[in-house]
C-alpha positions as MATLAB code, in Angstrom:
seq = 'MRPQPRRWQRYVAIGDSFTEGMVDASPTDDDAYVGWADRLAAFLARENDSQHMEFGYANLAIRGKLLADVTGRQLDDALALQPDLVSIVAGGNDCLRPQADLDALADDLERAVVRIRETGADVLMATSCDPTWAPFLKVIGRRVAIHTANVWGIAARHDAFVLDTWTLRSLRDVRMWGPDRLHLSTLGHQRVAAQAAWTLGLRDGDRDWAVPLPPAPPLTRLEAAQGHAAWARTHLAPWIERRLKHQSSGDHRLAKRPELSPVSVDDAIPHDPEDSAATDRLNSDQFSSARTAAMKASTSDSVVSNEHIQRT';
ca = [
     152.716   58.925  125.321;
     151.175   55.687  123.385;
     152.418   52.409  124.199;
     154.052   50.058  122.420;
     152.538   47.492  121.162;
     153.889   43.868  121.600;
     152.240   39.866  121.737;
     150.960   38.520  124.958;
     150.610   34.681  124.932;
     149.229   33.514  128.140;
     146.680   35.823  129.701;
     144.888   35.717  132.936;
     142.393   37.752  134.165;
     141.272   37.457  137.843;
     138.408   39.782  139.837;
     134.981   39.421  140.344;
     131.740   39.757  138.822;
     133.118   43.041  136.099;
     135.655   40.719  135.067;
     133.560   37.794  135.811;
     131.542   39.424  132.792;
     128.239   40.628  134.272;
     125.916   40.865  132.906;
     126.986   40.696  129.070;
     125.051   37.343  128.655;
     126.523   34.080  126.797;
     124.564   33.013  123.772;
     125.362   29.485  125.127;
     124.981   29.035  128.295;
     122.419   30.765  130.377;
     124.223   30.705  133.533;
     127.533   31.842  132.052;
     128.709   35.643  131.316;
     130.851   37.001  128.267;
     132.012   40.330  129.676;
     135.182   42.737  128.620;
     138.095   40.240  129.551;
     136.905   37.163  127.311;
     136.353   40.022  124.471;
     139.846   41.622  124.956;
     140.792   37.702  124.896;
     139.163   36.960  121.578;
     141.033   40.262  120.069;
     144.635   39.677  121.417;
     143.885   35.552  119.822;
     143.071   37.857  116.803;
     146.382   39.068  116.957;
     148.173   36.285  117.229;
     146.788   34.526  115.352;
     147.493   36.826  112.193;
     151.118   36.039  112.932;
     151.088   32.353  113.959;
     151.602   32.423  117.419;
     149.490   30.473  119.935;
     147.795   32.136  122.663;
     146.101   31.261  125.490;
     142.911   32.505  128.207;
     142.075   31.650  131.703;
     139.562   33.732  133.075;
     139.083   32.913  137.388;
     136.952   36.043  138.199;
     133.831   35.512  140.337;
     131.292   37.995  141.132;
     131.022   39.132  144.474;
     135.264   38.750  145.657;
     135.880   41.089  147.940;
     139.859   41.847  147.145;
     141.210   39.908  149.532;
     139.190   37.024  147.356;
     141.495   38.472  144.429;
     145.136   38.998  145.842;
     144.914   35.550  148.098;
     143.198   32.125  146.209;
     142.861   33.988  142.674;
     146.373   35.369  142.957;
     147.875   32.037  143.798;
     146.315   30.161  141.460;
     146.898   32.508  138.503;
     150.561   33.062  138.647;
     150.917   28.882  138.686;
     149.362   29.262  135.036;
     152.852   30.845  134.332;
     150.996   33.982  132.780;
     152.777   36.767  130.306;
     149.783   39.111  130.831;
     147.346   39.402  133.754;
     144.599   41.504  134.811;
     143.496   42.602  138.159;
     140.239   44.704  139.167;
     139.156   44.666  142.371;
     138.387   46.739  145.211;
     134.531   47.698  143.950;
     132.862   45.702  146.256;
     135.021   46.594  148.902;
     134.076   50.405  147.889;
     130.231   49.530  148.777;
     131.306   48.930  152.624;
     130.984   52.369  154.467;
     133.633   51.286  156.347;
     136.022   50.039  153.896;
     139.882   51.107  154.775;
     140.776   52.495  151.767;
     144.721   52.545  152.381;
     144.269   48.929  153.437;
     142.864   48.012  150.293;
     145.619   50.020  148.098;
     148.897   48.199  150.113;
     146.741   44.687  149.507;
     146.577   45.671  145.660;
     150.029   47.117  145.470;
     151.273   43.688  147.015;
     149.581   42.225  144.265;
     150.707   43.829  141.306;
     154.249   43.297  142.921;
     154.107   39.944  143.048;
     153.096   39.318  139.469;
     155.391   42.059  138.118;
     158.482   40.356  140.255;
     157.308   36.953  137.836;
     158.108   39.202  134.200;
     154.143   39.361  133.954;
     152.544   42.876  132.328;
     149.827   43.678  134.591;
     146.676   45.212  133.640;
     144.556   47.053  136.101;
     141.384   49.076  135.626;
     139.673   52.184  137.534;
     136.055   52.160  138.807;
     133.219   53.262  136.710;
     132.694   57.037  137.836;
     129.114   55.905  139.487;
     128.142   59.750  140.499;
     125.833   60.204  137.395;
     123.580   57.254  139.116;
     121.816   58.847  142.078;
     121.612   55.792  143.742;
     125.597   55.056  143.915;
     126.648   58.632  144.628;
     126.704   57.453  148.427;
     130.102   55.616  147.014;
     131.272   57.888  145.006;
     134.276   59.265  147.726;
     135.535   55.998  147.728;
     135.128   54.801  144.483;
     137.513   57.910  143.255;
     139.989   57.404  146.205;
     140.551   53.662  145.346;
     141.125   54.883  141.284;
     143.170   57.536  142.304;
     145.078   54.911  144.223;
     145.276   52.341  141.366;
     146.960   55.174  139.654;
     149.633   55.873  142.131;
     150.367   51.983  142.114;
     150.749   51.763  138.526;
     153.194   54.664  138.179;
     155.199   53.080  140.299;
     155.202   49.282  139.220;
     154.333   50.485  135.252;
     151.433   48.391  134.772;
     148.812   49.663  131.924;
     145.411   50.963  133.404;
     141.946   51.009  131.708;
     140.673   54.252  132.417;
     136.821   53.635  132.581;
     136.540   56.787  134.857;
     136.531   59.041  132.541;
     135.212   56.989  129.748;
     131.935   58.910  129.707;
     130.245   56.995  126.997;
     128.984   54.474  130.053;
     127.268   57.561  131.761;
     124.533   56.149  129.468;
     121.772   53.701  131.107;
     121.612   51.297  127.781;
     124.897   50.211  129.038;
     124.322   49.237  132.319;
     121.586   46.164  132.860;
     118.918   45.779  134.493;
     120.015   45.700  138.065;
     122.092   48.748  137.349;
     125.332   47.728  139.279;
     126.448   46.132  135.844;
     127.611   46.382  132.383;
     125.306   45.140  129.911;
     126.803   43.761  126.600;
     127.417   47.350  124.550;
     129.332   48.745  128.015;
     131.164   45.026  128.120;
     131.997   46.060  124.360;
     133.184   49.306  125.059;
     135.538   48.707  128.353;
     137.216   45.758  125.965;
     137.780   48.331  123.156;
     139.015   50.848  125.834;
     141.093   47.820  127.387;
     142.703   47.018  123.778;
     143.551   50.642  123.064;
     145.395   50.564  126.189;
     147.379   47.839  125.834;
     148.744   49.331  122.938;
     146.768   47.362  120.214;
     144.526   49.809  118.445;
     145.327   53.321  117.017;
     142.768   55.953  115.286;
     139.673   57.658  116.786;
     138.285   56.305  119.584;
     135.107   55.633  118.464;
     133.878   53.013  121.469;
     134.292   56.391  123.602;
     131.540   58.354  121.098;
     128.128   58.649  123.490;
     125.625   56.543  121.943;
     122.673   59.281  120.432;
     119.732   59.912  123.054;
     117.163   57.240  123.513;
     113.688   59.030  123.687;
     112.663   60.152  127.374;
     111.154   57.308  129.352;
     107.379   58.333  130.584;
     106.473   58.839  134.530;
     104.971   55.242  134.311;
     107.964   53.670  132.263;
     109.765   55.149  135.394;
     107.653   54.343  138.127;
     107.503   50.140  137.119;
     111.492   50.306  136.428;
     111.943   51.751  139.922;
     109.925   48.991  141.106;
     110.856   45.971  139.051;
     114.530   46.870  140.349;
     114.259   47.337  143.786;
     112.374   44.161  143.962;
     114.315   42.000  141.584;
     117.483   43.325  142.419;
     117.608   45.413  145.687;
     115.989   43.538  148.168;
     118.058   40.425  147.557;
     121.307   42.281  147.734;
     120.249   43.777  151.108;
     119.159   40.401  152.191;
     122.599   38.889  151.308;
     124.130   42.093  153.150;
     122.343   41.291  156.059;
     122.525   37.417  155.808;
     126.606   37.363  155.893;
     126.432   35.673  151.601;
     127.775   36.492  148.451;
     126.341   35.937  145.412;
     129.990   34.238  144.993;
     129.295   31.781  147.068;
     129.892   28.232  146.579;
     130.698   29.224  142.274;
     133.399   28.138  140.773;
     136.020   29.982  137.991;
     134.150   30.141  134.627;
     138.000   29.330  132.808;
     140.617   28.223  135.332;
     142.833   26.970  132.692;
     144.869   28.274  130.345;
     143.368   27.315  126.732;
     142.634   28.839  123.200;
     139.865   31.073  122.525;
     137.876   32.064  119.478;
     138.471   34.856  117.310;
     135.182   35.345  116.630;
     134.507   36.929  119.762;
     136.617   39.676  119.063;
     135.773   43.078  120.241;
     134.091   44.797  116.896;
     136.042   47.874  114.630;
     133.329   50.211  115.292;
     131.056   49.670  118.687;
     127.654   50.536  116.595;
     127.686   48.448  113.727;
     125.937   45.479  113.687;
     128.298   42.744  115.618;
     127.361   45.235  118.499;
     123.816   45.993  118.236;
     122.586   42.663  116.889;
     123.669   41.727  120.503;
     120.705   44.157  121.548;
     117.834   43.273  120.307;
     114.325   45.486  120.653;
     113.131   43.594  123.919;
     116.350   43.673  125.416;
     116.678   47.725  124.297;
     113.008   48.098  125.824;
     113.904   46.042  129.337;
     117.121   47.877  129.489;
     115.641   51.046  129.028;
     113.063   50.531  131.556;
     114.642   48.950  134.460;
     118.482   50.277  134.369;
     117.297   54.048  134.026;
     118.403   56.223  136.682;
     117.244   56.156  140.076;
     114.333   58.810  140.746;
     115.327   60.611  143.777;
     112.983   58.800  145.916;
     114.678   55.434  145.701;
     118.016   57.150  145.658;
     117.386   57.458  149.567;
     115.994   54.640  150.447;
     119.212   52.679  148.123;
     121.552   54.730  150.186;
     119.911   54.304  153.758;
     120.683   51.054  153.376;
     123.522   50.810  151.847;
     124.716   52.590  154.583;
     122.928   50.390  157.042;
     124.776   47.208  155.914;
];
């Protein structure tokens, strides 16, 4: 049964790189990202504006953060803003670690949801994206699947919304992912934002954002080899180095929107993910880069990647 649409006026997003918006590049700041939560906030602002209602949005998410970081300091700061809607998406970075205690993660996440619900605010959770279509991520598939099942269970017990990206099959396309193969592209974030609005009962009709893109031209072997090499050099090697040094990409970074403030309605979710508002954000150069560098890993690269993930 579809939820009854309602209006929220104080939306706070907490989480990791997914909610920070990587790698949906900001058109105005080379060191910032837009992302699904910003796009959802713009949609909510537009809905409220049509009813002459105020709207404020804060985004406290920081890349690289573990679940404990999100349910600790981030949650404390979020509740201090007195939100009526909180999106909490975390645990993906924990699932990259082979020794992750999934039961403990679920308990921590559930306590956080309870804290939010006790204030009267609504909660928007999210599943993980299905990683099994990308060979080099299959190693974490079981852990991610268990975490996703736990999200559904927590949401059912506490009447939370769930942004279901696991079954959003349109995301199983390299064009929906950035060159690092771990974070969504602009097109991917637009699809997720549309799914989030639908989850909250704010969109009806055909779920056009769930329709896969037309097939892309196949890569040549040379393009594939170049893409693998560039990815390993630019993204995999630095990630392994950070893990060995016990560093995070989010170390010393601050939240991009630490306070509730109005947002522009101009960045609201396109009604059609294939319309010009969406496709203009991927010019031909960006598409070529995404197509080459964000393609599925080959079997040999998958073995190397899986070994490194298991060791670290």
